[in-house]
């Protein structure tokens, strides 16, 4: 009988995870399926007991369920609990364990640049769930000397700032994207991570900091958006000589981490990358 995996959330019709994992299953000759399961928050408990727990070997979790699944799990990875979000569930015998492979994917995306970005100022644009995962990833490897969150509404950044203060041993600051402080922080940062939806298709010419022109070649700039493959924000950074990381890399690496948790073997990234890139471009 094939192993069964899925992505759960609402909506999930746009998800590329079935393409990613399907390509990996085919490349390795694994007898497995990967489904899209539309599950709303109010239906989660019933679906968990009647569908997910008895029938699936593992599943990915997307919005709006990343926090809602936590009370239903038998165990939760420490960092996932600190971040308050689970995006991967793995069956271990009769137990379901939750982890956050976004954190692992961010760490793996940044790994080639660690020597360049460690112990220097960093900026995170945004204060949502991805910003929380970025913060946890920085605590593991980057250890910034100063961290600034740039947001539209500072009141909404209190949770992520508190998380940063609990995980990092550096000053943490919150500022608005339009403030003079934002320009200074972006100019001084060795690492800039853009976690908001600004610049996502179809509004591909938008950037979260349209007036900023101070990118430097010494900077590493990471945008978590993968549609388009290169955002206007990344294009500006690349034209200034920055080292850039696109969201497709994060998507692949977080998916690879989930795959390895489920099946105990590495995902063949070079075999699946063309299928995912083609789907993004279509």
Short mmCIF file of C-alpha atoms in Angstrom, two decimals:
data_model
loop_
_atom_site.label_atom_id
_atom_site.label_comp_id
_atom_site.label_asym_id
_atom_site.label_seq_id
_atom_site.Cartn_x
_atom_site.Cartn_y
_atom_site.Cartn_z
CA UNK A 1 0.00 0.00 0.00
CA UNK A 2 1.45 3.41 -0.94
CA UNK A 3 2.60 5.78 1.79
CA UNK A 4 0.26 8.76 2.02
CA UNK A 5 1.28 12.38 2.48
CA UNK A 6 -0.58 15.66 2.03
CA UNK A 7 -0.70 19.39 2.54
CA UNK A 8 -3.53 20.70 4.70
CA UNK A 9 -4.94 24.20 5.02
CA UNK A 10 -7.21 26.65 3.25
CA UNK A 11 -6.62 27.40 0.45
CA UNK A 12 -4.26 24.71 -0.85
CA UNK A 13 -5.18 24.58 -4.54
CA UNK A 14 -2.22 26.86 -5.37
CA UNK A 15 0.34 24.79 -3.46
CA UNK A 16 3.40 23.51 -5.32
CA UNK A 17 4.13 20.91 -2.64
CA UNK A 18 2.44 18.07 -4.60
CA UNK A 19 4.69 18.87 -7.58
CA UNK A 20 7.79 18.96 -5.37
CA UNK A 21 7.15 15.74 -3.51
CA UNK A 22 5.65 13.94 -6.50
CA UNK A 23 8.82 14.62 -8.50
CA UNK A 24 10.93 13.32 -5.60
CA UNK A 25 8.85 10.15 -5.27
CA UNK A 26 9.23 9.46 -8.99
CA UNK A 27 12.96 10.19 -9.01
CA UNK A 28 13.58 7.69 -6.20
CA UNK A 29 10.96 5.13 -7.22
CA UNK A 30 9.02 5.56 -3.96
CA UNK A 31 5.46 4.22 -3.86
CA UNK A 32 3.72 7.20 -2.28
CA UNK A 33 1.00 9.77 -2.92
CA UNK A 34 0.74 13.43 -1.96
CA UNK A 35 -2.69 15.06 -1.70
CA UNK A 36 -4.10 18.55 -1.29
CA UNK A 37 -6.61 18.56 1.57
CA UNK A 38 -8.72 21.68 2.03
CA UNK A 39 -9.35 21.90 5.77
CA UNK A 40 -10.68 24.96 7.57
CA UNK A 41 -9.81 25.74 11.17
CA UNK A 42 -13.28 24.85 12.41
CA UNK A 43 -13.07 21.43 10.73
CA UNK A 44 -9.56 20.55 11.86
CA UNK A 45 -10.34 18.45 14.96
CA UNK A 46 -12.73 16.16 13.11
CA UNK A 47 -10.42 15.83 10.11
CA UNK A 48 -7.49 15.10 12.44
CA UNK A 49 -9.18 12.16 14.13
CA UNK A 50 -11.10 10.76 11.18
CA UNK A 51 -8.74 11.40 8.28
CA UNK A 52 -5.22 12.55 9.17
CA UNK A 53 -4.26 10.48 12.22
CA UNK A 54 -5.52 7.13 10.88
CA UNK A 55 -4.58 7.44 7.20
CA UNK A 56 -1.50 9.64 6.63
CA UNK A 57 2.19 8.97 7.19
CA UNK A 58 2.91 12.69 7.30
CA UNK A 59 1.63 16.02 6.11
CA UNK A 60 2.58 19.63 5.60
CA UNK A 61 0.58 22.41 7.22
CA UNK A 62 -0.13 25.80 5.71
CA UNK A 63 -2.30 28.76 6.68
CA UNK A 64 -4.47 29.09 8.69
CA UNK A 65 -3.58 25.87 10.55
CA UNK A 66 0.09 26.25 11.53
CA UNK A 67 -0.77 27.20 15.10
CA UNK A 68 -4.09 25.38 15.32
CA UNK A 69 -2.47 21.94 14.91
CA UNK A 70 -0.18 22.34 17.93
CA UNK A 71 -2.69 21.26 20.66
CA UNK A 72 -3.54 18.14 18.62
CA UNK A 73 0.02 16.86 18.31
CA UNK A 74 1.59 14.24 20.56
CA UNK A 75 4.91 16.14 20.60
CA UNK A 76 6.30 19.40 19.20
CA UNK A 77 9.88 20.35 18.39
CA UNK A 78 11.20 22.98 20.81
CA UNK A 79 11.82 25.73 18.23
CA UNK A 80 8.47 25.12 16.54
CA UNK A 81 6.81 25.56 19.92
CA UNK A 82 8.76 28.77 20.55
CA UNK A 83 7.79 30.15 17.15
CA UNK A 84 4.20 29.01 17.64
CA UNK A 85 3.94 27.40 14.21
CA UNK A 86 4.21 23.85 12.85
CA UNK A 87 4.43 23.24 9.11
CA UNK A 88 5.37 19.55 9.06
CA UNK A 89 3.82 16.59 10.89
CA UNK A 90 5.52 13.19 10.92
CA UNK A 91 4.11 9.86 12.09
CA UNK A 92 6.41 8.05 14.53
CA UNK A 93 4.66 4.78 15.32
CA UNK A 94 1.26 5.82 16.59
CA UNK A 95 2.45 9.32 17.54
CA UNK A 96 2.29 12.52 15.48
CA UNK A 97 5.21 14.93 15.94
CA UNK A 98 5.22 18.55 14.75
CA UNK A 99 8.25 20.45 13.48
CA UNK A 100 8.93 23.68 11.62
CA UNK A 101 10.97 22.95 8.50
CA UNK A 102 10.70 26.60 7.46
CA UNK A 103 13.36 27.21 10.12
CA UNK A 104 15.52 24.43 8.66
CA UNK A 105 14.98 25.75 5.13
CA UNK A 106 15.98 29.28 6.13
CA UNK A 107 19.09 27.98 7.86
CA UNK A 108 20.04 25.92 4.81
CA UNK A 109 19.38 28.89 2.48
CA UNK A 110 21.68 31.10 4.55
CA UNK A 111 24.36 28.45 5.15
CA UNK A 112 26.55 29.36 2.13
CA UNK A 113 26.81 32.94 3.44
CA UNK A 114 27.25 32.35 7.18
CA UNK A 115 30.86 33.55 7.33
CA UNK A 116 29.75 36.80 5.67
CA UNK A 117 26.66 37.52 7.79
CA UNK A 118 27.47 36.21 11.27
CA UNK A 119 27.78 38.71 14.16
CA UNK A 120 26.81 41.79 12.11
CA UNK A 121 23.57 43.83 11.95
CA UNK A 122 20.52 42.24 10.32
CA UNK A 123 17.13 43.49 9.17
CA UNK A 124 13.90 41.52 8.87
CA UNK A 125 11.10 43.14 6.87
CA UNK A 126 7.76 42.00 8.26
CA UNK A 127 6.52 40.59 11.55
CA UNK A 128 4.40 37.58 10.63
CA UNK A 129 4.96 33.84 10.89
CA UNK A 130 7.83 33.77 8.42
CA UNK A 131 9.58 36.57 10.32
CA UNK A 132 9.29 34.45 13.45
CA UNK A 133 10.87 31.49 11.65
CA UNK A 134 13.67 33.74 10.36
CA UNK A 135 14.30 34.91 13.92
CA UNK A 136 14.60 31.32 15.16
CA UNK A 137 16.94 30.46 12.28
CA UNK A 138 19.15 33.46 13.10
CA UNK A 139 19.35 32.33 16.71
CA UNK A 140 20.78 29.00 15.56
CA UNK A 141 23.46 30.21 13.14
CA UNK A 142 23.64 33.93 12.39
CA UNK A 143 23.77 35.51 15.88
CA UNK A 144 23.35 39.10 14.61
CA UNK A 145 24.96 41.94 16.51
CA UNK A 146 21.75 43.98 16.14
CA UNK A 147 18.33 43.05 14.72
CA UNK A 148 15.80 45.51 13.33
CA UNK A 149 12.26 44.60 12.31
CA UNK A 150 10.82 46.95 9.69
CA UNK A 151 7.03 46.86 9.60
CA UNK A 152 3.97 48.84 8.60
CA UNK A 153 2.47 48.76 12.10
CA UNK A 154 4.90 48.49 15.04
CA UNK A 155 2.10 47.35 17.36
CA UNK A 156 1.83 44.14 15.35
CA UNK A 157 5.53 43.41 15.85
CA UNK A 158 5.45 43.02 19.62
CA UNK A 159 5.27 39.22 19.51
CA UNK A 160 8.15 38.74 17.07
CA UNK A 161 10.26 41.29 18.94
CA UNK A 162 9.63 39.42 22.20
CA UNK A 163 10.63 36.17 20.52
CA UNK A 164 13.85 37.76 19.25
CA UNK A 165 14.70 39.06 22.72
CA UNK A 166 14.16 35.59 24.17
CA UNK A 167 16.31 33.81 21.56
CA UNK A 168 19.04 36.33 20.72
CA UNK A 169 21.64 38.11 22.81
CA UNK A 170 21.63 41.36 20.84
CA UNK A 171 19.65 44.62 20.79
CA UNK A 172 16.30 44.33 19.03
CA UNK A 173 14.55 47.31 17.46
CA UNK A 174 11.22 47.80 15.70
CA UNK A 175 10.66 50.62 13.22
CA UNK A 176 8.31 51.55 10.44
CA UNK A 177 9.32 51.08 6.83
CA UNK A 178 8.81 54.77 6.11
CA UNK A 179 10.97 56.10 8.93
CA UNK A 180 14.53 57.50 8.64
CA UNK A 181 15.56 54.65 10.96
CA UNK A 182 14.55 52.16 8.27
CA UNK A 183 16.95 53.67 5.73
CA UNK A 184 19.80 53.62 8.26
CA UNK A 185 19.09 50.03 9.32
CA UNK A 186 18.90 48.80 5.70
CA UNK A 187 22.13 50.62 4.83
CA UNK A 188 24.06 49.15 7.76
CA UNK A 189 22.69 45.59 7.61
CA UNK A 190 24.85 42.74 6.43
CA UNK A 191 21.75 40.56 6.04
CA UNK A 192 18.31 41.71 4.90
CA UNK A 193 15.41 39.22 4.88
CA UNK A 194 12.14 40.25 3.21
CA UNK A 195 9.22 38.19 4.59
CA UNK A 196 6.12 40.12 3.48
CA UNK A 197 3.92 39.39 0.42
CA UNK A 198 4.86 42.73 -1.17
CA UNK A 199 6.16 42.03 -4.66
CA UNK A 200 4.31 38.76 -5.10
CA UNK A 201 2.54 38.11 -8.41
CA UNK A 202 0.57 39.79 -9.86
CA UNK A 203 1.98 43.02 -8.31
CA UNK A 204 5.54 42.11 -9.25
CA UNK A 205 6.93 45.66 -9.50
CA UNK A 206 6.13 46.55 -5.89
CA UNK A 207 8.82 46.49 -3.20
CA UNK A 208 8.47 46.85 0.59
CA UNK A 209 10.99 49.71 0.65
CA UNK A 210 10.51 51.60 -2.63
CA UNK A 211 12.59 54.64 -1.63
CA UNK A 212 15.64 52.67 -0.49
CA UNK A 213 18.58 52.82 -2.91
CA UNK A 214 21.48 52.07 -0.58
CA UNK A 215 22.18 48.40 -1.29
CA UNK A 216 25.89 47.50 -1.01
CA UNK A 217 27.84 44.59 -2.58
CA UNK A 218 28.75 43.34 0.91
CA UNK A 219 25.12 42.61 1.74
CA UNK A 220 23.18 39.35 1.52
CA UNK A 221 19.53 39.94 0.57
CA UNK A 222 16.93 37.18 0.94
CA UNK A 223 13.33 37.45 -0.31
CA UNK A 224 11.02 34.56 0.64
CA UNK A 225 8.68 35.15 -2.33
CA UNK A 226 9.06 32.63 -5.17
CA UNK A 227 6.41 33.96 -7.55
CA UNK A 228 8.08 35.65 -9.39
CA UNK A 229 11.41 33.84 -9.19
CA UNK A 230 13.15 37.23 -8.91
CA UNK A 231 11.22 40.00 -7.17
CA UNK A 232 11.77 43.68 -7.89
CA UNK A 233 13.37 43.92 -4.42
CA UNK A 234 15.90 41.20 -5.26
CA UNK A 235 16.52 42.66 -8.71
CA UNK A 236 17.49 46.01 -7.17
CA UNK A 237 19.78 44.27 -4.70
CA UNK A 238 21.42 42.14 -7.38
CA UNK A 239 22.01 45.15 -9.61
CA UNK A 240 23.96 46.74 -6.72
CA UNK A 241 26.17 43.65 -6.46
CA UNK A 242 24.51 42.04 -3.43
CA UNK A 243 24.45 38.30 -2.93
CA UNK A 244 20.78 37.36 -3.30
CA UNK A 245 18.64 34.39 -2.27
CA UNK A 246 15.21 33.82 -3.81
CA UNK A 247 12.19 32.20 -2.24
CA UNK A 248 12.38 29.14 -4.49
CA UNK A 249 15.47 28.02 -2.59
CA UNK A 250 13.60 28.24 0.71
CA UNK A 251 10.62 26.37 -0.72
CA UNK A 252 12.85 23.55 -1.98
CA UNK A 253 14.93 23.28 1.19
CA UNK A 254 12.03 23.33 3.65
CA UNK A 255 10.33 20.69 1.51
CA UNK A 256 13.50 18.61 1.44
CA UNK A 257 13.69 18.76 5.24
CA UNK A 258 10.10 17.49 5.52
CA UNK A 259 10.79 14.73 2.97
CA UNK A 260 13.80 13.52 4.97
CA UNK A 261 11.84 13.53 8.22
CA UNK A 262 9.12 11.41 6.64
CA UNK A 263 11.23 8.94 4.68
CA UNK A 264 14.66 9.00 6.30
CA UNK A 265 16.47 9.80 3.06
CA UNK A 266 17.51 13.01 1.30
CA UNK A 267 15.32 14.56 -1.35
CA UNK A 268 17.04 14.53 -4.78
CA UNK A 269 16.97 18.31 -5.10
CA UNK A 270 18.62 18.55 -8.50
CA UNK A 271 16.10 16.09 -9.92
CA UNK A 272 13.07 17.99 -8.59
CA UNK A 273 14.27 21.57 -9.06
CA UNK A 274 13.41 21.78 -12.81
CA UNK A 275 9.84 20.55 -12.24
CA UNK A 276 9.21 23.12 -9.50
CA UNK A 277 10.87 25.98 -11.40
CA UNK A 278 8.75 25.17 -14.46
CA UNK A 279 5.58 25.20 -12.35
CA UNK A 280 6.51 28.57 -10.83
CA UNK A 281 7.20 30.04 -14.25
CA UNK A 282 3.98 28.76 -15.82
#
